[in-house]
PDB file of C-alpha atoms in Angstrom:
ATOM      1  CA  UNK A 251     -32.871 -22.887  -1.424  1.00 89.00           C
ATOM      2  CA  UNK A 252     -30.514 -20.887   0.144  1.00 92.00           C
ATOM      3  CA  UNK A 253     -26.667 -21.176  -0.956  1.00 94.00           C
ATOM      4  CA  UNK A 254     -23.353 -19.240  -0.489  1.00 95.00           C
ATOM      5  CA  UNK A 255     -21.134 -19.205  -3.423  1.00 94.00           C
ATOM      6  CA  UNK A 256     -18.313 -16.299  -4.066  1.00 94.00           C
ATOM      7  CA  UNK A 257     -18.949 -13.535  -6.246  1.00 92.00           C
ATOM      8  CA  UNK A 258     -15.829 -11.560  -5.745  1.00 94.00           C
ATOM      9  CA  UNK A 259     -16.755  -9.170  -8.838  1.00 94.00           C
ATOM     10  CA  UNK A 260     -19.831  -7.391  -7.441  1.00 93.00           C
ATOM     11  CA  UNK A 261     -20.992  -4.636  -9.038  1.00 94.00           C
ATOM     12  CA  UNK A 262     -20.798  -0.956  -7.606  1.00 92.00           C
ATOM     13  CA  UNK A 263     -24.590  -0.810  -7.480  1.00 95.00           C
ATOM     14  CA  UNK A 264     -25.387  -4.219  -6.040  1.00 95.00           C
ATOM     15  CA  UNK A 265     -22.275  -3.454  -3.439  1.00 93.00           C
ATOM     16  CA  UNK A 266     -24.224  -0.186  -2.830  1.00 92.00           C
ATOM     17  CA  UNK A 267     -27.476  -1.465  -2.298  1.00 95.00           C
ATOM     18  CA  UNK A 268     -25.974  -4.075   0.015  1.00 93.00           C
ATOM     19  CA  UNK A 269     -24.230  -1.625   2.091  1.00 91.00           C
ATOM     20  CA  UNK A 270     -27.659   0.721   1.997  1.00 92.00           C
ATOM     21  CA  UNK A 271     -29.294  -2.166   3.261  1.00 94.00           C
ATOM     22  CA  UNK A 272     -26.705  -2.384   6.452  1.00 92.00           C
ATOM     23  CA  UNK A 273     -26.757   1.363   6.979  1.00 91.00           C
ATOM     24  CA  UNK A 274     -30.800   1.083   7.489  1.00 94.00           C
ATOM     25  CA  UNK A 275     -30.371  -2.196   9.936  1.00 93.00           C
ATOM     26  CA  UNK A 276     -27.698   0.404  11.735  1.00 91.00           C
ATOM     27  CA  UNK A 277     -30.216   3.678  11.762  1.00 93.00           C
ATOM     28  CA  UNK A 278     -33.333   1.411  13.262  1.00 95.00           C
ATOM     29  CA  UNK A 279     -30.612   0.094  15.881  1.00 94.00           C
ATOM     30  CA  UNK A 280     -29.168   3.216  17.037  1.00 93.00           C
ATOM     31  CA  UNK A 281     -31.993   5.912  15.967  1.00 94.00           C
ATOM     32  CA  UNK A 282     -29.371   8.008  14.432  1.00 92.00           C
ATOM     33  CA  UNK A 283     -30.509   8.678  10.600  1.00 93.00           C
ATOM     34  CA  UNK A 284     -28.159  11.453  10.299  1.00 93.00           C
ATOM     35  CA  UNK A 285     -25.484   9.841   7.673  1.00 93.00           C
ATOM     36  CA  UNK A 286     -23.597  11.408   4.993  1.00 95.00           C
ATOM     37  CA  UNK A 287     -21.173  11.519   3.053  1.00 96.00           C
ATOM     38  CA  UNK A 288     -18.466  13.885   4.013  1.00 98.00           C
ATOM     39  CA  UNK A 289     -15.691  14.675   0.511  1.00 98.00           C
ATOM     40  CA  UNK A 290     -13.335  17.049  -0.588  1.00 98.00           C
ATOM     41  CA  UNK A 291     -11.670  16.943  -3.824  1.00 98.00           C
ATOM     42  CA  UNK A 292      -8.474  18.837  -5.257  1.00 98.00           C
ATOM     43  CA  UNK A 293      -8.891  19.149  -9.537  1.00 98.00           C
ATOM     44  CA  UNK A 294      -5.991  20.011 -11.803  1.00 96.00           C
ATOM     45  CA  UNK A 295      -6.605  23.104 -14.284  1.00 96.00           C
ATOM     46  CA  UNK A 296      -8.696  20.217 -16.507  1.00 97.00           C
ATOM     47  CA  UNK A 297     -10.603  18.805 -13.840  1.00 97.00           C
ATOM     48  CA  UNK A 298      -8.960  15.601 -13.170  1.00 97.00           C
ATOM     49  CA  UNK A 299      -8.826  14.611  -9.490  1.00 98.00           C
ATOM     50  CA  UNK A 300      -5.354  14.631  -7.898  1.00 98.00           C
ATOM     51  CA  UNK A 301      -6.652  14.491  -4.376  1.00 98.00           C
ATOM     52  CA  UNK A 302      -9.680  13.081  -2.230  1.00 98.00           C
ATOM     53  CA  UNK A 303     -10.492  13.196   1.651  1.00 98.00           C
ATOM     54  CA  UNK A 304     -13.732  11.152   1.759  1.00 98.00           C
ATOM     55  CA  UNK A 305     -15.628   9.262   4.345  1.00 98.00           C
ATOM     56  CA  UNK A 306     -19.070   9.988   6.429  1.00 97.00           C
ATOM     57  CA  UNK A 307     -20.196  11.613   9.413  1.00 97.00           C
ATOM     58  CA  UNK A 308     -22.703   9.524  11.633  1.00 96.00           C
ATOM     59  CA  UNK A 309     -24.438   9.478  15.195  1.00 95.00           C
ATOM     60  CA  UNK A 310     -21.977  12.119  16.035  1.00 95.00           C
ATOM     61  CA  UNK A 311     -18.784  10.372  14.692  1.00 96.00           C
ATOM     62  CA  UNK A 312     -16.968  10.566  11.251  1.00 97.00           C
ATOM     63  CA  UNK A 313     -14.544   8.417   9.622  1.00 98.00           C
ATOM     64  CA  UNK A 314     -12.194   9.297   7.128  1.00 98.00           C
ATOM     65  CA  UNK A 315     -11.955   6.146   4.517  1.00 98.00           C
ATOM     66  CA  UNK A 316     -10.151   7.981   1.836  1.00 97.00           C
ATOM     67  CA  UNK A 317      -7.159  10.054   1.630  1.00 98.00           C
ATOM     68  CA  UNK A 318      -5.269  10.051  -1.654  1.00 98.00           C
ATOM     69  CA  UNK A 319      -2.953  12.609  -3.788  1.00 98.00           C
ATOM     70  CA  UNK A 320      -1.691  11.725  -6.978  1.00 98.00           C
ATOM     71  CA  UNK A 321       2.147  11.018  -6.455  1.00 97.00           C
ATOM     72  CA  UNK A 322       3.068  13.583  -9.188  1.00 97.00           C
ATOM     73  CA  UNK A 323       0.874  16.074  -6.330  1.00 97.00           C
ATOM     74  CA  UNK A 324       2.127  15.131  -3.240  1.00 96.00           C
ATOM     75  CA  UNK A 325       4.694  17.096  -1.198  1.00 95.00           C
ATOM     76  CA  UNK A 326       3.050  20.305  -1.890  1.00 96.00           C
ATOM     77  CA  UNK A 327       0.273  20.225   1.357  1.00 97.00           C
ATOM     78  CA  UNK A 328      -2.594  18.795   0.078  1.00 97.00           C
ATOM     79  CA  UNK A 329      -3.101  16.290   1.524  1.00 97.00           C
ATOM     80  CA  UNK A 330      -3.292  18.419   4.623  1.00 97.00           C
ATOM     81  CA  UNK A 331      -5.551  20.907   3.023  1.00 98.00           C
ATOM     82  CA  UNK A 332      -8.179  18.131   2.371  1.00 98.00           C
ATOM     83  CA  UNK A 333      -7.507  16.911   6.326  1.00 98.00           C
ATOM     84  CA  UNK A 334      -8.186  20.960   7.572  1.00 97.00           C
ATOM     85  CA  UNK A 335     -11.235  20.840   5.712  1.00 98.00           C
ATOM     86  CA  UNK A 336     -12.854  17.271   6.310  1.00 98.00           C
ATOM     87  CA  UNK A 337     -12.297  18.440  10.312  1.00 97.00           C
ATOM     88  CA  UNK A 338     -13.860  21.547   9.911  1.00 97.00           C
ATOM     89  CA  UNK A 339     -16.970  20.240   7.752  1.00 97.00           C
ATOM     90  CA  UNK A 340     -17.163  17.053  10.702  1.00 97.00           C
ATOM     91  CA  UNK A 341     -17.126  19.863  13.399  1.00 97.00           C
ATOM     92  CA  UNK A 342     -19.969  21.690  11.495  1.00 96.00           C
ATOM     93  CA  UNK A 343     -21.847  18.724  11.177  1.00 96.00           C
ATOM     94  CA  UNK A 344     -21.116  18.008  15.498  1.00 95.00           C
ATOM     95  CA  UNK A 345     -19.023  15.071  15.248  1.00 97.00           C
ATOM     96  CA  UNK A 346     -17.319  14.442  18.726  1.00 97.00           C
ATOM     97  CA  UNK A 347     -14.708  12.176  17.124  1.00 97.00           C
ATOM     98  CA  UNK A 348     -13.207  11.812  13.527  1.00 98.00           C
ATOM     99  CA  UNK A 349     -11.388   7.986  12.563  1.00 98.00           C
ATOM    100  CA  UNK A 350      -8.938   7.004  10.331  1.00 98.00           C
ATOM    101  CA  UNK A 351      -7.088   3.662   9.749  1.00 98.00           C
ATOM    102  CA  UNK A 352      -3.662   4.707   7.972  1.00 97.00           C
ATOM    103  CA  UNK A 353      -0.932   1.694   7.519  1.00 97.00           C
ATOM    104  CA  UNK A 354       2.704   2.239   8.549  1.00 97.00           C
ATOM    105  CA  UNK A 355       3.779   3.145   5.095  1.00 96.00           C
ATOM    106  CA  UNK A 356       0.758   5.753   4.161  1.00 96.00           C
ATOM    107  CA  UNK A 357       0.808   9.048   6.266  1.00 94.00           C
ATOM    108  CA  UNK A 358       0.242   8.927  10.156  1.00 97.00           C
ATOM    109  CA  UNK A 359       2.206  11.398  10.780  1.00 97.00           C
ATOM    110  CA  UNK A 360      -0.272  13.519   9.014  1.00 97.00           C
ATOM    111  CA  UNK A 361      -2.661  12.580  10.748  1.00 98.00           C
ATOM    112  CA  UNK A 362      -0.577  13.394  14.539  1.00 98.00           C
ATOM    113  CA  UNK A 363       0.254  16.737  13.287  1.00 97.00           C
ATOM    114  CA  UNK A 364      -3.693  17.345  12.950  1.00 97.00           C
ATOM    115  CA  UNK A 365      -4.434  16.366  16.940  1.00 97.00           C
ATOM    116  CA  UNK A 366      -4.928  12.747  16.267  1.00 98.00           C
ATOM    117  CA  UNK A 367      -4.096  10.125  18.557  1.00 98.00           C
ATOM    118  CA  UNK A 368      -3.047   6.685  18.047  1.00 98.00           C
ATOM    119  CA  UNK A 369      -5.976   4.185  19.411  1.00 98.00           C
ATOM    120  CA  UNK A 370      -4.534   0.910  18.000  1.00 98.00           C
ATOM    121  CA  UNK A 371      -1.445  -0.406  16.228  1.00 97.00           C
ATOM    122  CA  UNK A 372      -1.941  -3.660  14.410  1.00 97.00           C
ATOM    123  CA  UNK A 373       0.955  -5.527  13.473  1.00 97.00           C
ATOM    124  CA  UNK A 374       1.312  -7.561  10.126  1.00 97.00           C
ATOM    125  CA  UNK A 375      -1.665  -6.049   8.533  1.00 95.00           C
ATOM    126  CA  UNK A 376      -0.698  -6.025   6.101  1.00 95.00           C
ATOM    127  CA  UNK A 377       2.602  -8.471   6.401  1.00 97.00           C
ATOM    128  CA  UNK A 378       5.380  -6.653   7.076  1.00 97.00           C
ATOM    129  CA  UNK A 379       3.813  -3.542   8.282  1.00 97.00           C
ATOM    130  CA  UNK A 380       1.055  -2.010  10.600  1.00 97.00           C
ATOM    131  CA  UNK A 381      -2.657  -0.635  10.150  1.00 98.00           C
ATOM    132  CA  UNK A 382      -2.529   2.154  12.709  1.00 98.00           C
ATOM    133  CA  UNK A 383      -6.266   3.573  14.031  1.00 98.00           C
ATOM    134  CA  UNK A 384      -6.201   7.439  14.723  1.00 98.00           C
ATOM    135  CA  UNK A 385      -9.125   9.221  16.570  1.00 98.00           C
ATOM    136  CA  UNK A 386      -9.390  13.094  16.706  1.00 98.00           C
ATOM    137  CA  UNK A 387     -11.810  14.235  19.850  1.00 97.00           C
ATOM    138  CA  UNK A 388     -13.162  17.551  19.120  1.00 94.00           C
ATOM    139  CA  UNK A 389     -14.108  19.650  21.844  1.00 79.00           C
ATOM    140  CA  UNK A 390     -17.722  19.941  21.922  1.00 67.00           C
ATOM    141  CA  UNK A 391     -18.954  23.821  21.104  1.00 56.00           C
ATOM    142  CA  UNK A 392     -20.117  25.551  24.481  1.00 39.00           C
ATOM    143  CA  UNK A 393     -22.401  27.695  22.757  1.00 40.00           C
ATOM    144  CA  UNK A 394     -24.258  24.613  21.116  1.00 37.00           C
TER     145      UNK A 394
END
């Protein structure tokens, strides 16, 4: 019999396998089997990660789902660092257009700065605030 019920605690490997399961659904749809992931990581002098750009590059496209620096970190141009390299490994990899979602009170202006533009602004997500989409076009190489 089938049944819904809520299972909010999921583990990390069943979510994974889940989402594996969607990403092969979205590779026999579109016949583009070229995903990644796409991460850069900053380390302190023991190792510990302070900073993360992380996402994936697919069908030509990437989306950044993960900037963070460690508030004791930030202020010192990391977090731009990470965004310099993330662009330069999607351009390497082709992409055509890079993503990010970053809310009102995170770091658009980061994201301007780097040649994004704003797509979409939408207001009260969360409550209070806005989840702003940002798209970066790069120029496709003429020698490609």
């Amino acid at each position: 019999m089938t049944r819904i019920q809520a299972e909010h605690d999921l583990s990390p490997v069943e979510l994974s396998s889940l989402e594996e399961r969607l990403h092969k659904d979205n590779r026999r749809a579109t016949g583009c089997a070229d995903d990644r992931g796409l991460a850069f990581v900053i380390r302190d002098g023991t190792g510990h990660a302070i900073g993360v750009a992380a996402g994936y590059s697919w069908a030509s496209t990437c989306e950044l789902t993960l900037m963070w620096i460690d508030e004791a970190y930030r202020g010192r141009g990391y977090a731009r660092l990470l965004l310099i390299a993330f662009v330069a490994e999607a351009t390497v990899r082709g992409a055509r257009r890079i993503w990010v979602s970053s809310h009102d009170f995170q770091a658009p202006g980061l994201y301007e700065k780097a040649g994004f533009r704003r797509i979409a602004e939408l207001a009260e997500w969360p409550e209070g605030h806005s989840n702003i989409i940002l798209c970066k076009t790069i120029a496709p190489d003429s020698a490609l």
